[in-house]
Coordinates of C-alpha atoms in Angstrom, one line a residue:
Chain A
M929 CA 52.5 95.6 155.9
L930 CA 51.3 92.4 157.6
K931 CA 48.0 93.9 158.0
N932 CA 48.0 94.7 154.3
K933 CA 48.7 91.1 153.5
F934 CA 45.7 90.0 155.5
Y935 CA 43.5 92.6 153.8
A936 CA 44.8 91.4 150.4
K937 CA 43.9 87.8 151.2
F938 CA 40.6 88.8 152.5
L939 CA 39.9 90.8 149.4
I940 CA 40.9 88.0 147.1
M941 CA 38.6 85.6 148.9
V942 CA 35.7 88.1 148.8
G943 CA 36.6 88.7 145.1
A944 CA 36.5 85.0 144.4
A945 CA 33.1 84.7 146.1
L946 CA 31.7 87.6 144.2
F947 CA 33.1 86.2 140.9
L948 CA 31.4 82.8 141.6
S949 CA 28.1 84.4 142.4
A950 CA 28.4 86.6 139.3
C951 CA 28.9 83.5 137.2
A952 CA 25.9 81.9 138.7
N953 CA 23.8 85.0 137.9
T954 CA 25.0 85.0 134.3
N955 CA 23.9 81.4 133.9
D956 CA 20.5 82.1 135.3
E957 CA 19.9 85.0 133.0
A958 CA 21.4 83.6 129.8
M959 CA 19.4 80.4 129.6
T960 CA 20.3 79.9 126.0
E961 CA 24.0 79.7 126.6
A962 CA 25.7 76.4 127.3
P963 CA 26.1 75.8 131.0
V964 CA 29.4 76.6 132.5
E965 CA 31.3 73.5 133.6
A966 CA 31.4 73.1 137.3
Q967 CA 34.8 73.8 138.7
P968 CA 36.1 73.0 142.2
A969 CA 36.5 76.1 144.2
P970 CA 40.2 76.8 144.9
A971 CA 41.5 75.6 148.2
P972 CA 42.0 78.4 150.7
A973 CA 45.7 79.4 150.9
P974 CA 47.4 78.1 154.0
M975 CA 47.9 80.6 156.8
E976 CA 51.4 82.0 157.1
P977 CA 53.0 82.2 160.5
V978 CA 52.7 85.7 161.9
Q979 CA 56.0 87.4 162.1
T980 CA 57.1 89.4 165.2
G981 CA 58.1 92.4 163.1
P982 CA 59.8 93.5 159.9
A983 CA 63.4 92.4 159.4
P984 CA 66.0 94.9 160.6
G985 CA 67.2 97.1 157.7
S986 CA 64.3 96.1 155.4
Q987 CA 62.0 98.3 153.4
E988 CA 59.2 97.2 155.8
E989 CA 61.1 98.4 158.8
L990 CA 61.8 101.7 157.2
D991 CA 58.2 102.1 156.2
Q992 CA 57.0 101.1 159.6
I993 CA 59.3 103.6 161.3
M994 CA 58.3 106.3 158.9
G995 CA 54.6 105.4 159.3
G996 CA 54.0 103.8 155.9
M997 CA 55.3 104.5 152.4
D998 CA 53.9 108.0 152.7
G999 CA 56.3 108.6 155.6
S1000 CA 59.3 107.8 153.4
T1001 CA 58.2 110.5 151.0
V1002 CA 59.1 114.2 151.1
Y1003 CA 57.1 116.7 149.0
F1004 CA 58.3 119.7 147.1
A1005 CA 56.6 122.9 146.0
F1006 CA 56.0 123.6 142.3
D1007 CA 59.3 123.8 140.4
R1008 CA 61.2 123.8 143.7
Y1009 CA 63.7 121.4 145.1
D1010 CA 64.5 122.8 148.5
V1011 CA 63.9 120.6 151.5
D1012 CA 61.4 122.3 153.8
A1013 CA 60.7 122.0 157.5
S1014 CA 58.3 119.0 157.3
A1015 CA 60.7 117.2 154.9
R1016 CA 63.6 117.8 157.3
N1017 CA 61.7 115.9 160.1
I1018 CA 61.2 112.9 157.8
L1019 CA 64.8 113.0 156.6
Q1020 CA 66.1 113.3 160.2
A1021 CA 64.2 110.1 161.0
Q1022 CA 65.5 108.4 157.9
A1023 CA 69.1 109.4 158.8
N1024 CA 68.7 108.0 162.3
W1025 CA 67.5 104.7 160.8
M1026 CA 70.4 104.7 158.3
K1027 CA 72.8 105.0 161.3
S1028 CA 71.2 101.9 162.9
N1029 CA 72.0 99.6 160.0
N1030 CA 74.4 99.3 157.1
K1031 CA 71.9 99.3 154.3
S1032 CA 72.1 101.4 151.2
I1033 CA 69.2 103.3 149.8
V1034 CA 67.9 104.7 146.6
V1035 CA 66.4 108.2 146.6
E1036 CA 63.9 108.7 143.8
G1037 CA 63.1 112.2 142.5
H1038 CA 59.7 112.8 140.9
C1039 CA 57.8 115.7 139.3
D1040 CA 54.2 116.5 138.5
E1041 CA 53.0 116.1 134.9
R1042 CA 52.6 119.8 134.2
G1043 CA 56.1 120.2 132.7
T1044 CA 58.1 119.1 129.8
R1045 CA 59.8 115.7 129.9
E1046 CA 63.5 116.6 129.7
Y1047 CA 63.3 119.5 132.1
N1048 CA 61.4 117.3 134.6
I1049 CA 64.1 114.6 134.4
A1050 CA 66.6 117.3 135.4
L1051 CA 64.3 118.7 138.1
G1052 CA 63.7 115.2 139.6
D1053 CA 67.5 114.7 139.7
R1054 CA 67.8 118.0 141.7
R1055 CA 65.1 116.8 144.1
A1056 CA 66.7 113.4 144.7
N1057 CA 70.1 115.1 145.2
A1058 CA 68.6 117.6 147.6
V1059 CA 67.3 114.7 149.7
K1060 CA 70.7 113.0 149.5
N1061 CA 72.6 116.1 150.5
Y1062 CA 70.4 116.5 153.5
L1063 CA 70.9 112.9 154.6
V1064 CA 74.7 113.3 154.1
A1065 CA 74.6 116.5 156.2
M1066 CA 72.9 114.4 158.9
G1067 CA 75.9 112.1 158.9
V1068 CA 74.9 109.3 156.4
S1069 CA 77.7 108.3 154.2
A1070 CA 77.2 109.5 150.6
S1071 CA 78.4 106.1 149.3
R1072 CA 75.2 104.4 150.8
I1073 CA 72.9 106.7 148.8
R1074 CA 72.1 106.3 145.1
T1075 CA 69.8 108.8 143.4
V1076 CA 67.6 108.3 140.4
S1077 CA 65.2 110.7 138.7
Y1078 CA 62.1 109.5 137.0
G1079 CA 61.0 113.0 136.0
K1080 CA 57.2 113.0 135.5
E1081 CA 57.0 109.4 134.3
R1082 CA 56.0 107.7 137.5
P1083 CA 53.1 109.6 139.1
I1084 CA 51.4 108.1 142.2
G1085 CA 48.1 109.7 141.6
T1086 CA 46.1 112.5 140.0
N1087 CA 47.1 115.0 142.7
N1088 CA 50.0 116.9 141.3
D1089 CA 51.1 118.2 144.8
R1090 CA 51.8 114.6 145.8
N1091 CA 53.6 113.7 142.6
R1092 CA 56.3 116.3 143.3
R1093 CA 58.2 114.1 145.7
G1094 CA 61.4 112.4 146.8
Y1095 CA 60.9 108.8 147.9
T1096 CA 63.5 106.8 149.8
R1097 CA 63.6 103.0 149.3
V1098 CA 66.0 100.4 150.5
N1099 CA 68.3 99.2 147.8
Chain B
M1329 CA 72.1 102.2 105.3
T1330 CA 73.3 99.4 103.1
H1331 CA 70.1 97.4 103.2
L1332 CA 68.2 100.4 102.2
K1333 CA 70.5 101.0 99.2
I1334 CA 70.1 97.4 98.1
L1335 CA 66.3 97.5 98.3
L1336 CA 66.3 100.7 96.4
I1337 CA 65.8 101.7 93.3
A1338 CA 68.0 102.2 90.5
L1339 CA 66.6 105.5 89.5
I1340 CA 67.2 105.5 85.8
G1341 CA 66.4 109.1 85.5
I1342 CA 64.2 111.6 83.8
I1343 CA 61.9 110.3 81.1
A1344 CA 62.5 112.2 77.9
G1345 CA 60.6 115.3 77.3
T1346 CA 60.2 116.1 80.9
I1347 CA 61.0 119.7 81.3
S1348 CA 58.3 122.1 80.2
A1349 CA 59.5 125.6 79.5
H1350 CA 57.4 127.3 82.2
A1351 CA 55.3 125.6 84.8
V1352 CA 51.9 127.3 84.9
I1353 CA 50.8 125.7 88.1
E1354 CA 52.6 125.8 91.4
I1355 CA 52.0 126.0 95.1
D1356 CA 53.5 128.6 97.4
I1357 CA 53.9 126.7 100.6
T1358 CA 55.2 129.7 102.5
R1359 CA 51.7 131.2 102.6
G1360 CA 49.2 130.1 105.2
N1361 CA 46.0 128.4 104.4
V1362 CA 46.7 127.8 100.7
Q1363 CA 43.8 126.5 98.7
P1364 CA 44.7 122.8 98.2
M1365 CA 45.5 122.1 94.5
P1366 CA 43.0 119.7 92.8
I1367 CA 45.0 116.8 91.5
A1368 CA 43.9 113.7 89.7
L1369 CA 45.9 110.5 90.5
A1370 CA 45.2 107.7 88.1
N1371 CA 45.9 104.1 89.0
F1372 CA 49.3 103.1 87.7
E1373 CA 48.6 100.7 84.8
G1374 CA 49.8 97.1 85.2
S1375 CA 49.1 93.6 84.0
E1376 CA 46.8 91.5 86.2
A1377 CA 48.6 88.4 84.9
A1378 CA 52.1 89.5 86.0
M1379 CA 52.2 88.0 89.5
T1380 CA 54.8 89.0 92.1
S1381 CA 55.3 88.1 95.8
S1382 CA 53.4 91.3 96.5
G1383 CA 50.4 90.6 94.3
S1384 CA 49.9 91.3 90.6
V1385 CA 51.6 94.2 89.0
R1386 CA 48.2 95.7 88.4
D1387 CA 47.6 95.6 92.2
I1388 CA 50.9 97.2 92.9
G1389 CA 50.1 100.0 90.4
A1390 CA 46.8 100.6 92.2
N1391 CA 48.4 100.5 95.6
I1392 CA 51.1 103.0 94.6
A1393 CA 48.5 105.4 93.4
Q1394 CA 46.6 105.0 96.7
V1395 CA 49.7 105.7 98.8
V1396 CA 50.7 108.7 96.7
T1397 CA 47.1 110.0 97.0
A1398 CA 47.2 109.6 100.8
D1399 CA 50.6 111.3 101.1
L1400 CA 49.6 114.3 99.0
E1401 CA 46.2 114.6 100.7
R1402 CA 47.8 114.5 104.2
S1403 CA 50.1 117.4 103.3
G1404 CA 47.1 119.7 103.2
L1405 CA 48.5 121.2 99.9
F1406 CA 46.6 118.9 97.6
A1407 CA 43.0 117.9 97.1
P1408 CA 43.0 114.6 95.3
I1409 CA 40.0 114.1 93.1
D1410 CA 37.9 111.0 93.7
Q1411 CA 38.7 108.5 90.9
R1412 CA 35.0 107.8 90.4
A1413 CA 34.7 111.3 89.0
F1414 CA 37.3 110.6 86.3
I1415 CA 36.1 110.8 82.7
N1416 CA 39.2 109.0 81.4
S1417 CA 40.9 106.2 83.3
G1418 CA 44.2 108.0 83.0
A1419 CA 46.0 105.4 80.9
A1420 CA 49.7 106.0 80.9
S1421 CA 50.2 104.6 77.4
T1422 CA 48.5 107.5 75.6
A1423 CA 48.7 111.2 76.0
P1424 CA 46.1 112.6 78.4
Q1425 CA 43.0 114.2 77.0
F1426 CA 43.5 117.4 78.9
A1427 CA 40.0 118.7 78.3
N1428 CA 38.5 115.7 80.2
W1429 CA 40.8 116.5 83.1
R1430 CA 40.0 120.2 83.0
A1431 CA 36.3 119.3 83.0
I1432 CA 36.6 117.7 86.5
G1433 CA 38.6 120.6 87.9
A1434 CA 42.0 118.9 87.9
Q1435 CA 44.9 121.3 87.8
A1436 CA 47.5 118.5 87.8
L1437 CA 47.4 114.9 86.7
V1438 CA 49.5 111.9 87.6
T1439 CA 49.7 108.9 85.4
G1440 CA 51.9 105.9 85.7
S1441 CA 52.6 102.3 85.0
A1442 CA 54.1 99.2 86.7
V1443 CA 55.8 96.4 84.7
L1444 CA 57.4 93.2 85.8
E1445 CA 60.9 92.9 84.5
E1446 CA 62.5 89.6 83.6
D1447 CA 64.9 89.8 86.6
G1448 CA 61.9 89.9 88.9
R1449 CA 62.1 93.6 89.7
V1450 CA 59.2 95.9 89.0
R1451 CA 59.7 99.0 86.8
V1452 CA 57.5 101.9 87.9
E1453 CA 57.1 105.0 85.9
F1454 CA 55.1 108.1 86.4
R1455 CA 54.4 111.4 84.7
L1456 CA 53.1 114.6 86.3
W1457 CA 51.0 116.7 83.9
D1458 CA 50.1 120.3 84.0
V1459 CA 46.5 120.0 82.9
L1460 CA 45.9 123.7 82.2
A1461 CA 49.0 124.1 80.1
G1462 CA 48.6 120.6 78.6
S1463 CA 52.2 119.7 79.2
Q1464 CA 54.4 117.2 81.2
M1465 CA 56.1 118.7 84.2
T1466 CA 58.2 115.7 85.3
G1467 CA 58.5 112.0 84.7
L1468 CA 60.6 109.4 86.5
R1469 CA 61.3 105.7 86.3
Y1470 CA 62.3 103.4 89.1
F1471 CA 63.3 99.7 89.4
T1472 CA 62.8 97.9 92.6
A1473 CA 61.9 94.6 94.3
P1474 CA 58.1 94.1 94.3
N1475 CA 57.8 94.2 98.1
N1476 CA 59.5 97.7 98.1
W1477 CA 56.6 99.3 96.2
R1478 CA 55.7 101.5 99.2
R1479 CA 59.0 103.3 99.1
I1480 CA 58.6 103.9 95.4
A1481 CA 55.2 105.5 96.1
H1482 CA 56.7 107.8 98.8
L1483 CA 59.6 108.7 96.4
I1484 CA 57.0 109.6 93.7
S1485 CA 55.1 111.7 96.3
D1486 CA 58.3 113.5 97.1
A1487 CA 59.0 114.1 93.4
I1488 CA 55.5 115.5 92.8
Y1489 CA 55.7 117.7 95.9
K1490 CA 59.1 119.0 94.8
R1491 CA 58.0 119.8 91.3
L1492 CA 54.9 121.6 92.4
T1493 CA 56.2 123.5 95.5
G1494 CA 59.9 123.9 94.6
E1495 CA 60.9 122.3 97.9
D1496 CA 62.0 118.8 98.9
G1497 CA 59.2 116.6 100.2
Y1498 CA 59.2 114.5 103.4
F1499 CA 57.3 111.4 102.4
D1500 CA 60.2 109.0 102.1
T1501 CA 60.9 109.2 105.8
R1502 CA 60.4 107.4 109.0
I1503 CA 59.3 108.3 112.5
V1504 CA 60.9 106.8 115.7
Y1505 CA 58.8 107.4 118.8
I1506 CA 57.9 106.1 122.3
S1507 CA 55.0 103.6 122.2
E1508 CA 53.1 104.0 125.5
S1509 CA 50.6 101.4 127.0
G1510 CA 49.2 100.4 130.3
P1511 CA 47.3 102.5 132.9
Y1512 CA 48.3 106.0 133.7
L1513 CA 50.1 105.1 136.9
D1514 CA 52.0 102.2 135.4
R1515 CA 52.9 103.0 131.9
I1516 CA 55.1 100.9 129.7
R1517 CA 57.3 103.0 127.4
R1518 CA 59.2 101.4 124.5
L1519 CA 60.9 102.4 121.3
A1520 CA 59.0 102.0 118.1
I1521 CA 59.6 102.9 114.4
M1522 CA 57.3 103.4 111.5
D1523 CA 57.1 105.0 108.1
Q1524 CA 56.0 108.6 108.1
D1525 CA 52.4 107.5 107.2
G1526 CA 52.3 104.9 110.0
H1527 CA 52.9 101.8 107.9
N1528 CA 55.7 99.3 108.5
H1529 CA 55.3 99.7 112.3
K1530 CA 57.9 97.9 114.4
F1531 CA 58.7 97.8 118.1
L1532 CA 62.4 98.1 118.8
T1533 CA 62.5 97.3 122.5
D1534 CA 60.3 95.0 124.6
G1535 CA 59.2 97.5 127.3
S1536 CA 61.0 95.8 130.2
Y1537 CA 62.8 99.1 130.8
M1538 CA 61.7 102.7 129.9
I1539 CA 63.0 104.5 126.9
L1540 CA 62.5 108.2 126.3
S1541 CA 63.4 111.0 123.8
P1542 CA 64.7 109.0 120.8
R1543 CA 66.4 111.0 118.0
F1544 CA 67.6 110.0 114.5
S1545 CA 71.1 110.3 113.3
P1546 CA 71.2 112.5 110.2
S1547 CA 73.8 110.3 108.6
S1548 CA 73.4 106.7 109.6
Q1549 CA 70.9 104.0 110.7
E1550 CA 71.3 105.0 114.3
I1551 CA 69.1 106.4 117.0
T1552 CA 70.1 108.0 120.3
Y1553 CA 67.8 108.0 123.3
L1554 CA 67.5 108.0 127.1
S1555 CA 67.2 104.4 128.5
Y1556 CA 66.4 103.4 132.1
Y1557 CA 68.1 100.0 131.6
N1558 CA 69.1 98.6 135.0
D1559 CA 67.2 101.5 136.6
T1560 CA 70.1 103.8 135.6
P1561 CA 69.1 106.6 133.2
R1562 CA 71.8 107.0 130.6
V1563 CA 72.1 108.1 126.9
Y1564 CA 72.4 105.2 124.5
L1565 CA 73.2 104.7 120.8
F1566 CA 71.0 102.1 119.0
N1567 CA 71.7 100.7 115.5
I1568 CA 68.4 100.1 113.6
D1569 CA 70.0 97.5 111.3
T1570 CA 71.6 95.3 113.9
G1571 CA 69.3 96.0 116.9
R1572 CA 72.4 96.5 119.1
S1573 CA 72.6 99.3 121.6
E1574 CA 75.4 100.7 123.7
M1575 CA 75.7 103.2 126.5
L1576 CA 77.4 106.4 125.5
G1577 CA 80.2 106.8 128.1
E1578 CA 80.4 105.8 131.7
F1579 CA 79.5 108.6 134.0
D1580 CA 78.6 108.9 137.7
G1581 CA 75.7 111.1 137.0
M1582 CA 72.7 110.7 134.7
T1583 CA 72.9 111.6 131.0
F1584 CA 69.8 112.6 129.1
A1585 CA 68.2 114.8 126.4
P1586 CA 70.6 113.6 123.6
R1587 CA 70.6 114.9 120.0
F1588 CA 72.9 114.4 117.1
S1589 CA 75.0 117.1 115.4
P1590 CA 74.0 117.8 111.8
D1591 CA 77.0 115.8 110.5
G1592 CA 76.2 112.9 112.8
K1593 CA 79.6 112.9 114.4
K1594 CA 78.6 114.2 117.8
V1595 CA 75.9 113.8 120.3
I1596 CA 75.0 116.7 122.5
M1597 CA 73.2 116.0 125.8
S1598 CA 72.7 116.9 129.4
K1599 CA 74.8 115.4 132.0
A1600 CA 73.9 115.8 135.7
E1601 CA 76.5 116.1 138.4
R1602 CA 75.1 116.0 142.0
G1603 CA 71.8 117.3 140.8
N1604 CA 73.1 119.9 138.4
S1605 CA 72.5 119.4 134.7
D1606 CA 74.8 121.0 132.2
I1607 CA 75.3 120.6 128.4
F1608 CA 78.1 118.5 127.0
A1609 CA 79.1 117.4 123.5
M1610 CA 80.5 113.9 122.9
E1611 CA 82.6 113.1 119.8
L1612 CA 81.4 109.7 118.8
S1613 CA 84.6 108.4 117.2
T1614 CA 86.7 109.1 120.3
R1615 CA 84.0 109.3 123.0
R1616 CA 85.7 112.4 124.2
I1617 CA 83.3 114.7 126.1
Q1618 CA 83.4 118.5 126.1
R1619 CA 81.6 120.6 128.6
L1620 CA 79.6 123.5 127.0
T1621 CA 77.8 125.1 129.9
T1622 CA 78.8 125.7 133.5
H1623 CA 75.9 127.0 135.6
S1624 CA 74.1 125.9 138.7
A1625 CA 70.8 126.1 136.8
I1626 CA 69.2 123.3 134.7
D1627 CA 70.6 123.3 131.2
T1628 CA 68.9 120.8 128.9
S1629 CA 67.2 120.0 125.6
P1630 CA 70.1 121.1 123.3
S1631 CA 69.7 121.3 119.5
F1632 CA 72.3 122.2 116.9
S1633 CA 71.7 124.7 114.1
P1634 CA 71.8 123.1 110.7
F1635 CA 75.5 123.7 110.1
G1636 CA 76.5 123.0 113.6
R1637 CA 77.8 126.4 114.4
Q1638 CA 75.3 127.2 117.2
I1639 CA 73.3 125.4 119.8
V1640 CA 69.9 126.3 121.2
F1641 CA 68.9 124.9 124.6
N1642 CA 66.6 125.2 127.6
S1643 CA 67.7 126.7 130.9
D1644 CA 66.1 128.1 134.1
R1645 CA 69.2 130.2 134.9
G1646 CA 67.1 133.4 134.7
G1647 CA 64.6 132.0 137.3
S1648 CA 62.2 130.2 134.9
Q1649 CA 62.6 128.0 131.8
Q1650 CA 63.7 130.0 128.8
I1651 CA 65.4 129.4 125.5
Y1652 CA 69.1 130.3 125.0
V1653 CA 71.4 130.3 122.1
M1654 CA 75.2 129.9 122.2
D1655 CA 78.1 129.0 119.8
S1656 CA 78.9 125.3 119.5
D1657 CA 81.8 125.8 121.9
G1658 CA 79.6 127.5 124.5
A1659 CA 80.6 131.1 123.8
N1660 CA 78.4 134.0 123.1
L1661 CA 75.5 132.7 125.2
K1662 CA 72.3 134.8 125.1
R1663 CA 68.7 134.4 126.0
I1664 CA 66.2 134.6 123.0
S1665 CA 62.8 134.0 124.5
F1666 CA 61.2 136.9 126.3
G1667 CA 57.5 136.3 126.0
E1668 CA 55.1 135.4 128.8
G1669 CA 55.3 131.9 130.2
R1670 CA 57.9 129.1 130.2
Y1671 CA 59.7 127.9 127.1
A1672 CA 61.1 124.5 126.6
T1673 CA 62.3 121.8 124.1
P1674 CA 63.8 124.2 121.5
V1675 CA 64.6 122.5 118.1
W1676 CA 66.3 124.2 115.3
S1677 CA 64.6 123.9 111.9
P1678 CA 66.7 122.0 109.2
R1679 CA 66.3 125.2 107.1
G1680 CA 67.9 127.2 109.9
D1681 CA 65.3 130.0 109.7
L1682 CA 63.2 129.0 112.8
I1683 CA 63.3 127.4 116.2
A1684 CA 60.3 125.3 117.3
F1685 CA 59.5 125.1 121.0
T1686 CA 57.0 124.1 123.7
K1687 CA 55.5 126.9 125.7
Q1688 CA 53.6 126.6 129.0
L1689 CA 51.3 129.4 130.0
G1690 CA 48.2 129.7 132.1
G1691 CA 47.6 126.0 132.5
K1692 CA 48.0 125.3 128.8
F1693 CA 50.7 124.0 126.6
F1694 CA 51.6 125.4 123.1
I1695 CA 53.8 124.5 120.2
G1696 CA 55.2 127.5 118.4
V1697 CA 58.1 128.8 116.4
M1698 CA 60.4 131.9 116.6
R1699 CA 63.4 133.2 114.7
P1700 CA 66.8 132.3 116.0
D1701 CA 67.1 135.8 117.4
G1702 CA 63.9 135.4 119.4
T1703 CA 61.7 137.6 117.2
G1704 CA 58.6 136.6 115.3
E1705 CA 57.1 134.2 117.8
R1706 CA 54.1 132.4 116.4
I1707 CA 52.0 129.9 118.2
L1708 CA 50.8 127.0 116.0
T1709 CA 48.7 124.8 118.3
E1710 CA 47.6 124.6 122.0
S1711 CA 46.0 122.1 124.3
Y1712 CA 45.9 120.8 127.8
F1713 CA 49.3 119.2 127.2
E1714 CA 51.6 119.0 124.2
E1715 CA 55.3 119.1 123.8
G1716 CA 58.4 118.0 122.0
P1717 CA 58.2 119.2 118.4
T1718 CA 60.3 117.5 115.7
W1719 CA 60.8 118.9 112.2
S1720 CA 60.1 117.3 108.9
P1721 CA 63.3 117.2 106.9
N1722 CA 62.1 120.1 104.7
G1723 CA 61.3 122.3 107.7
R1724 CA 57.7 122.7 106.7
V1725 CA 55.8 120.4 109.1
L1726 CA 56.1 119.8 112.9
M1727 CA 55.2 116.6 114.7
Y1728 CA 54.8 116.5 118.5
Y1729 CA 52.6 114.7 121.1
K1730 CA 49.5 115.6 123.0
K1731 CA 48.4 114.2 126.3
Y1732 CA 44.8 114.2 127.5
P1733 CA 43.9 115.1 131.1
Y1734 CA 43.3 112.2 133.4
D1735 CA 40.5 112.0 135.9
N1736 CA 40.1 110.7 139.4
R1737 CA 38.6 107.5 138.2
G1738 CA 41.9 106.6 136.5
G1739 CA 40.8 107.5 132.9
G1740 CA 42.5 109.8 130.5
G1741 CA 46.3 110.3 130.3
E1742 CA 46.3 109.0 126.7
T1743 CA 49.1 110.3 124.5
Q1744 CA 48.9 110.8 120.7
L1745 CA 51.2 111.9 117.9
W1746 CA 50.1 114.9 115.9
S1747 CA 51.5 117.0 113.1
I1748 CA 50.8 120.5 111.9
D1749 CA 52.0 122.7 109.0
L1750 CA 54.3 125.5 109.7
T1751 CA 51.6 127.8 108.5
G1752 CA 49.5 126.7 111.5
Y1753 CA 46.9 124.8 109.4
N1754 CA 46.2 121.2 108.7
E1755 CA 46.7 119.7 112.2
R1756 CA 46.4 115.9 112.0
Q1757 CA 46.7 112.9 114.2
I1758 CA 49.3 110.3 113.3
I1759 CA 47.7 107.0 114.1
T1760 CA 49.8 104.5 116.1
P1761 CA 48.9 101.0 117.3
L1762 CA 49.1 102.1 121.0
D1763 CA 49.6 105.5 122.5
G1764 CA 52.6 107.5 121.3
S1765 CA 54.9 110.3 122.5
D1766 CA 58.3 111.8 121.8
P1767 CA 58.2 111.5 118.0
A1768 CA 61.4 112.1 116.0
W1769 CA 61.5 112.6 112.2
S1770 CA 64.2 110.9 110.1
P1771 CA 66.0 112.7 107.3
L1772 CA 64.9 111.8 103.8
L1773 CA 66.0 108.2 103.6
N1774 CA 67.3 108.4 100.1
S1775 CA 69.6 111.4 100.9
R1776 CA 71.8 109.4 103.2

C-alpha cells in the first residue's frame, strides 16, 4: 500500500512532466495558434512521514496479511458457490485475523457477466454467504460479518474467472 | 395519475359519420412479416397566426403528423408515404380526392386539423380514410393544452393502429429503464423515464447509488425496483409524481427482482435468507408478506399471469436455470421449460397467451416466447448478450437490452435498448441519451 502511494506520486510527477512537454510540442507545431500562457509548475507535494506499518484491524493490514487485495478474494467455479480448498486457506487466514481484532467485515459476492442480472444477484448472495458460513465455522462471530451481493454489476476485469469471486473488506 | 388526467384531453368523441359499414383494409398482426400498409399522413391543418406557448397551431399540426408518422413507421406495420409524393395536400376541410391518393399507392389516408380555442386549449381532430373504399373509417376530436400535443399525437397513433389492426395500440406509453454510463469496470446506473419513442427523457435518480430492474405499476404512477441505497440492496417503491421513494419492508436479507401484481395491490419479489432466495408476495396496503416458495435453490424473477391467478418464475432447483409456473399461492408448481440451455427472466404477456424469456445457450443469449404450458417455444432474437424482455401493453412487441462484448483494452460493454415484434421481425434500437438496460413498459397511460 505504501509502496503503491509512492508509485502513484511518481506516476503523477512523470505524468505532469509528459503533459508539459506535450504542451510544448503542440505549441511548436501549431504556430498559428495563440501561445499558451506560461503557468508556474505545481510545487512538489510534501513528503509524508513513512509509517511503520498498517494500523491494526485496518483494510491495509488485512490486505498485507493476505498478500494484497487479491489475497482477500476467493474465487468460484462457473455457477458454483462452494468454497474450495484454495479458498479455505485464504478464509482460514482471514478468520485468524478476525480473531486478533474486533473489527467487522463485509463479504461481497460477485458473478461473471455471462448470466442474467437477477439470477446473478441471487448467486452472488449465495457466494457471499458461503464465505460467511465458512468464517463462522472457523469461530468468527456471525454478527461481525455483513454480506452484500453485487451480482454481475461490479466486474474487476475482462477475465470472467476472476469476476466470480467473494471479496472481504473491513467495514 | 391526477396530473395526467388534468393535462389530458377531453375526448369529445367520435365525429359524425365515422363508422363505415365494412372496412376493406385491415392488417393481420398475428402473421409474421406482413407487408407494411402504405399510408398517407397529411399535415394537420392549422393557422400560422394562431400562436401558442408551443408555437403556432400550424406548427403543432405539422408536428403531430410527424409524430404519428414516426409511431406508425416504427411499428413495422405501416409504410408512411413521403409527403413530397402527395398530389393533394390532404386538406381536412374538404373530402379527399381518393383517386389522387390511390394514384400514389396509399391504402389509408389520415387528415386532420388543429385549432386554437378561446380558452387557450387546442382542438385537434383527425379522420382516417379507407382510400380504396373511399370512406371514413374513424374520426376523433381532442382538446388539450398546447404543450400536450405529443400525447395527442400518440393517442391518434393508437386510434389508427386499433382501427386498422383490431387491437389496442401501445404508443401512449412510457418506458422506465436503467441509464448506464461510465467505464465498464465502474458503471453508474440510475433510473430514467421517457416516452415510448424516446422523447420527454428524464433522470429520476442521481446515480449516487445503483438502481436495477425497475417495473411499472399497472394502476398508479409508481415504480418498484432494486436499490443499493446505503450499500444495502432492497426493493423500493417510487412515486413518479412526488419523486418520493420508500423501502418495501425491513428484512435481514436482501430483497430483489420485484414486480407488481396485475391489480397493482401486491409486489412479488425474491427475498434472500442466509444465501437462499425464495419468492414472496407483499400486500402493499398492509405490508404483510407471504412466502410462496420454500426450496434451497435460487427462486427469482417472478411474474404474474394477467389475472393474477398464476406466477411464472426462474429457479435452478432442477440443477440449472429453468422456468416454472405455480398458482399464486405457491401450489401446483411445475417446470415448463425443457429445451436445451438455461432459461431466465420469464415475463407473462398481458394477453396471457405467451411467456417471454431470456435463454442462454452455447455462449449466446436469446429472447424468445413459449406458451404457458411450455410448448411452442420460438426464438425471436439472439446476440452476444441480451436479456430482460418487457411486453408492450398490447402483448405484440417486446423490449429488452443488449450488451456488447468488451475487450482487453477496456472498450465495449455498451448496453442498448432494443425492441422486436412478436412475429420476430422489425428489430429496432430505442435511442437513449446514454447507455440503457432493464427497460420496463408502462400500461397505456390513458387506461389508468
